Amino acid sequence: MIDLEKANEEALNRLLSAQPVLVDMGIAKDTIPGLNERTFLHAGPPIDWKNMSGPMRGAVIAGILFEGWAKTPEEAEKLAASGEIAFEPNHHHHAVGPMAGVITPSMPVFVVENKAFGNKSYTNINEGLGKVMRMGAYSEEVIERLRWIKRVMYPAMQAGIRHAAPDGGIDLKFIIAQALHMGDELHNRNKAATSLFVRMLAPHMIEAAPVVKDVADVVRFLDRSDIFFVNLAMAAAKASLEPAHGVEGSSMVTIMSRNGTEFGIKVSGLGDDWFTAPAAVPEVLLFPGFTKDDVNPDIGDSAIMETLGVGGFALAAAPAIVQFIGGSPQDGVNYTMEMYEITVGENNVYTIPYLNFRGTPTGIDILKVVETGTTPILDTGVACKRPGVGQVGAGIVRMPMEAFEKAAERFAEVYLG
Amino acid sequence: MREMTVSELLKNGPKVINIGVEQFYEDLKSQEVPVVQLDWRPPAVNSELLSKLRRLRGGGKS
C-alpha cells in the first residue's frame, strides 16, 4: 500500500536538506556529462528545430555564430535545420538555463554541488537584460559579449571560485535565504543575491585571477546586471531537487520547464517521463515600443525556481518586483498564500519576513494542483516571438493544468494498479 | 471571532467577501458596500480523475 503522505514527506525532506554550493567553472563539453562536440542543450522538454519558437531559434543561431560554425545568421539557420546538430534538454544533463537556455559545447558553465548528496548541476553565465542570446538575439554585440564572457570573465571567476572552494565554496543556499530577506524572489529579482555574490566572490577573484585588472571589469559587468545571480539560483535549485526525484509514491514535482512551445513537468514518483502541454502566454508589463503581439509563449528552465519554492511562490518577499512584472505588492502576497494550497510543505530555510518569517510554499503536489484547480504561478522574463529581437518585458504566468492532469492520470494508473 | 447578530447586520449593513464572478463585486462596490474580491474558480470538473485521486489518498494499491 503506498503511503502518499510519507512518500511526499521523504521527497520534501530530501529537497529541504540540500546544500548547494558553487564549486567550479569549466567549458561545457569538458564539464557537462554526455555533452559532445555537436550537441546544443536547450530549455524545457525535448524539441526539434522545426517546432522551436522564435527566441529558441534565435538563441540557436547565436550559439552557432559563437561556436564559429557559420559566418552569417542565414548560414547558421541552414546548419540548424540540417540535422547536423543534436538538440537535447538541459534537464537531461543535470543542467538548467534561463529563457532559451541554450548551452553550446565551448561555452563556460558554472558547476554547483549539492554537498548533502554529492550530485552536481550546471548552468551557463547570465549576459544581463535586453538584447541577449537567451532572449533570442544574435547580433554582433550579442556574440561579442559572449566572447568577452569567455575571454575575460570566465578565467577571473573560475580562479575566484576555485580559490573560495577550500573555505567551503560559495554557499548558494545562504545567498538565496539572505536575498529573500532583502526583497528578491530569485526569479525576476536577483538584485540582492547578485550583490551578495559579488561581495563573497570579489576578494577571491582579486587574490586569484590571472589578470587582476580584469576583475574590475568583471565587477563592473556584475554591477550592471541585477539578474546575474538567477542562473546560479537555478543551478542551486536543480542540484537541490535532483535527489528528491525517484521517491516511489511521491506526487511532488521535481522539474517544471518551458521551451517556448511546450511546458513540461517531471514528478518524483513517475520516473523519467515528461508530462507536457502547450506553453502558456504570460501577462506582460511590456518595455516601451512593444505590443502584446510581440509576446512569445512562456520559455525557460527558470521555472525550477518555483519548483524549489521561491520565484512566483515567494512574491510576498519581493514587493519591489511588481514595478517590473506588473500588479501590486498585495497581489504578490496573494499569490504566495495561494501557492500554500498546492504544496507539500513549507521551507525550513527560505522564509518570508512579511509573513512573520513563514517558510515559502515548497514542493508542488500534482494531486493538490488537480484537486484544487490551482496551478503554479510564475513571474518571468518575456521574449519577443521573432528571432533576433530579445526581451520585450516581464510578467506573470500560470502553468497549464493539462500537464498536471496528464501526470495525475499516470500517477493514478501506476499507484492504483 | 464573534458572530454578527441580525439586528447589528440590519443596523450596520453587510460586509461582503465576493468569491468568484467579479461582476457581483463591481456591482456592490458601485453601491459603496464594503466588499473584497476573492479570485476563485471551481476546479475543472474531471470527476473520474478526482475520484481516482480520492482513492489514492485512501492508500492506493496494496
CSV table of C-alpha atoms in Angstrom, one decimal, chain B:
chain,number,residue,atom,x,y,z
B,1,MET,CA,-14.5,35.6,16.0
B,2,ARG,CA,-17.8,37.0,17.4
B,3,GLU,CA,-20.8,36.4,15.1
B,4,MET,CA,-22.9,39.4,14.0
B,5,THR,CA,-26.4,39.5,15.3
B,6,VAL,CA,-29.3,40.1,12.9
B,7,SER,CA,-30.0,43.5,14.4
B,8,GLU,CA,-26.4,44.5,14.0
B,9,LEU,CA,-26.5,43.4,10.4
B,10,LEU,CA,-29.6,45.5,9.7
B,11,LYS,CA,-28.2,48.4,11.6
B,12,ASN,CA,-24.6,48.4,10.2
B,13,GLY,CA,-25.1,46.8,6.8
B,14,PRO,CA,-23.3,43.7,5.4
B,15,LYS,CA,-19.6,43.4,4.8
B,16,VAL,CA,-19.1,41.2,1.8
B,17,ILE,CA,-16.5,38.8,0.5
B,18,ASN,CA,-17.3,38.1,-3.1
B,19,ILE,CA,-16.0,34.7,-4.2
B,20,GLY,CA,-15.6,34.2,-8.0
B,21,VAL,CA,-17.6,36.2,-10.6
B,22,GLU,CA,-16.1,39.7,-10.4
B,23,GLN,CA,-19.3,41.4,-11.7
B,24,PHE,CA,-21.0,41.0,-8.3
B,25,TYR,CA,-18.0,42.7,-6.7
B,26,GLU,CA,-18.2,45.6,-9.1
B,27,ASP,CA,-21.9,46.0,-8.5
B,28,LEU,CA,-21.6,46.1,-4.7
B,29,LYS,CA,-18.6,48.4,-5.0
B,30,SER,CA,-20.5,50.9,-7.1
B,31,GLN,CA,-23.2,50.9,-4.4
B,32,GLU,CA,-20.5,51.7,-1.8
B,33,VAL,CA,-21.0,48.4,0.0
B,34,PRO,CA,-17.7,47.3,1.8
B,35,VAL,CA,-16.6,44.4,-0.3
B,36,VAL,CA,-13.4,42.4,-1.0
B,37,GLN,CA,-12.9,40.2,-4.1
B,38,LEU,CA,-11.6,36.7,-3.9
B,39,ASP,CA,-10.4,35.5,-7.2
B,40,TRP,CA,-11.5,31.8,-7.4
B,41,ARG,CA,-12.8,29.4,-10.0
B,42,PRO,CA,-14.2,26.0,-9.3
B,43,PRO,CA,-11.7,23.2,-10.1
B,44,ALA,CA,-12.1,21.9,-13.7
B,45,VAL,CA,-14.6,19.1,-13.4
B,46,ASN,CA,-12.9,15.8,-14.3
B,47,SER,CA,-14.9,13.8,-11.8
B,48,GLU,CA,-13.4,10.5,-12.9
B,49,LEU,CA,-9.8,11.7,-12.2
B,50,LEU,CA,-10.9,13.3,-9.0
B,51,SER,CA,-12.5,10.1,-7.8
B,52,LYS,CA,-9.2,8.2,-8.6
B,53,LEU,CA,-7.3,10.7,-6.6
B,54,ARG,CA,-9.6,10.3,-3.7
B,55,ARG,CA,-8.9,6.5,-3.8
B,56,LEU,CA,-5.2,7.3,-3.9
B,57,ARG,CA,-5.5,9.4,-0.8
B,58,GLY,CA,-7.1,6.3,0.7
B,59,GLY,CA,-3.9,4.4,0.2
B,60,GLY,CA,-3.7,3.2,-3.5
B,61,LYS,CA,-2.7,-0.3,-4.5
B,62,SER,CA,-1.9,-2.9,-1.9
